[in-house]
Coordinates of C-alpha atoms in Angstrom, one line a residue:
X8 CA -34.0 29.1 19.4
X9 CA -36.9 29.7 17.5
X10 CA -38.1 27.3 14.3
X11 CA -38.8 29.0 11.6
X12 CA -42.1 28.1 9.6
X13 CA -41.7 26.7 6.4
X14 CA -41.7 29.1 3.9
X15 CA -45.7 28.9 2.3
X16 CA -46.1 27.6 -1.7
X17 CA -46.2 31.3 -2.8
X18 CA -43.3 32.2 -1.5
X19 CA -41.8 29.1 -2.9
X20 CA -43.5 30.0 -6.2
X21 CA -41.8 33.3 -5.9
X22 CA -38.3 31.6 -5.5
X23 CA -39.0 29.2 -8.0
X24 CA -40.1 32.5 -10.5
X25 CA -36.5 34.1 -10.1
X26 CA -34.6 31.1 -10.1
X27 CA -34.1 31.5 -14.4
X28 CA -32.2 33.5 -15.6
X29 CA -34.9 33.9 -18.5
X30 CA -37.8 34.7 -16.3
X31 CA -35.0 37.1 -14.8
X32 CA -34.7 38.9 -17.9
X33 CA -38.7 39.1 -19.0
X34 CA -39.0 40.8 -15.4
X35 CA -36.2 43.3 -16.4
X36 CA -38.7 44.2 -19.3
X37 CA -41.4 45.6 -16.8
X38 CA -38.8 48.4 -15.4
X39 CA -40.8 51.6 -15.1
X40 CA -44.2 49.9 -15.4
X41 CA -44.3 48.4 -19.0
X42 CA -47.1 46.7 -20.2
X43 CA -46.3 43.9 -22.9
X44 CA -48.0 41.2 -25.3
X45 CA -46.3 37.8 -24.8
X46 CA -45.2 38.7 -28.5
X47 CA -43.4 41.6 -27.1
X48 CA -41.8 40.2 -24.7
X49 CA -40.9 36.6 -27.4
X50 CA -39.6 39.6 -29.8
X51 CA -37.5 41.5 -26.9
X52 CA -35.9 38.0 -25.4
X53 CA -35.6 36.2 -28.7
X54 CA -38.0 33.2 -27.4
X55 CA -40.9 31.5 -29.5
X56 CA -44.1 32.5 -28.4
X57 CA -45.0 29.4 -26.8
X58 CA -41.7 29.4 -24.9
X59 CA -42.4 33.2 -23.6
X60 CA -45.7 32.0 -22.3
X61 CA -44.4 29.4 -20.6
X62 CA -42.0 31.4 -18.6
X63 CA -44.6 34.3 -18.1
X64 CA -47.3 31.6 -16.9
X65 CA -44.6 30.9 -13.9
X66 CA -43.9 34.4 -13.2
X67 CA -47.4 34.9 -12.9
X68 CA -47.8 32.1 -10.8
X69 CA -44.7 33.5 -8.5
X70 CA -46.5 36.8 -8.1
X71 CA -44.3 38.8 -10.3
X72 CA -46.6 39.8 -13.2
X73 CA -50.4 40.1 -13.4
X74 CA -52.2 40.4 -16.5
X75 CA -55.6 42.2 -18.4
X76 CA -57.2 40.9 -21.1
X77 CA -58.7 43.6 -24.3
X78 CA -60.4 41.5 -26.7
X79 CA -57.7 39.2 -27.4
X80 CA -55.0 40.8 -26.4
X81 CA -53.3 40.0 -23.0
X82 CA -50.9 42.7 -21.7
X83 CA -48.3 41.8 -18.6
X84 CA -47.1 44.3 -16.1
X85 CA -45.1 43.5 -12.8
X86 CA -47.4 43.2 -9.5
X87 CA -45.5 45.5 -7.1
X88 CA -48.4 45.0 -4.1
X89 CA -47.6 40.6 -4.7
X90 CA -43.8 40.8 -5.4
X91 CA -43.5 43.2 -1.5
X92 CA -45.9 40.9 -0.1
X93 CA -42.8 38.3 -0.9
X94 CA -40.0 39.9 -0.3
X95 CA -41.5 40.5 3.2
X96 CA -42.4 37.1 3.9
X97 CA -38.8 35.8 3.1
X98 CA -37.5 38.1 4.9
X99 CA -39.3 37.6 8.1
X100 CA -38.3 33.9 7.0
X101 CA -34.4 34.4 7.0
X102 CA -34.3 36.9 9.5
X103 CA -36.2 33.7 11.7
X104 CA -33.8 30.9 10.5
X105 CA -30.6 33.3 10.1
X106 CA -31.0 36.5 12.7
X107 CA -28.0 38.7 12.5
X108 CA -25.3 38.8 14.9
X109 CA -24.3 41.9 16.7
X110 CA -21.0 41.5 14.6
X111 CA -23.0 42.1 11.7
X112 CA -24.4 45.6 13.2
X113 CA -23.4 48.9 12.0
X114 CA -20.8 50.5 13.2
X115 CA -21.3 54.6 14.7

């Protein structure tokens, strides 16, 4: 049987990211690739500002969002190429730790 690696601090960052059910629902607001202020998105969850850019600070750090800066304005948008990059390294991770058993297979 093969050991999988542990899974790498980004991909833990990642995990960590979706874990709330907040940061869950600011990621919701980047459907069809939306740009927000952290205003925006403290208006559209009904969080103080500070709170919002708490919990966007960690979904950056998870690889969910990515941000620009104009003048002083910092706009958010979901970071497809990061959040794949992820996805695929957790699932080469549970497909390691947890392969699937012919039961699972479809059936013809």
């Amino acid at each position: 049987m093969t050991t999988p690696t542990p899974l790498d601090g980004p991909t833990q960052d990642f995990l960590k990211a979706l874990a709330s059910e907040t940061r869950q629902q600011i990621l919701m607001l980047f459907v069809g690739g939306q740009e927000l202020t952290v205003g925006e998105i403290a208006t559209a969850c009904g969080l103080g500002q500070s709170t919002a850019s708490e919990q966007l600070a960690i979904l950056r750090r998870g690889g969910l969002l990515t941000s620009t800066r104009h003048g002083k304005l910092v706009r958010y948008r979901a970071d497809s190429t990061a959040i794949n990059a992820r996805i695929t390294d957790l699932q080469s991770y549970l497909t390691c730790c947890c392969p699937p058993s012919p039961a699972d297979a479809p059936t013809p």
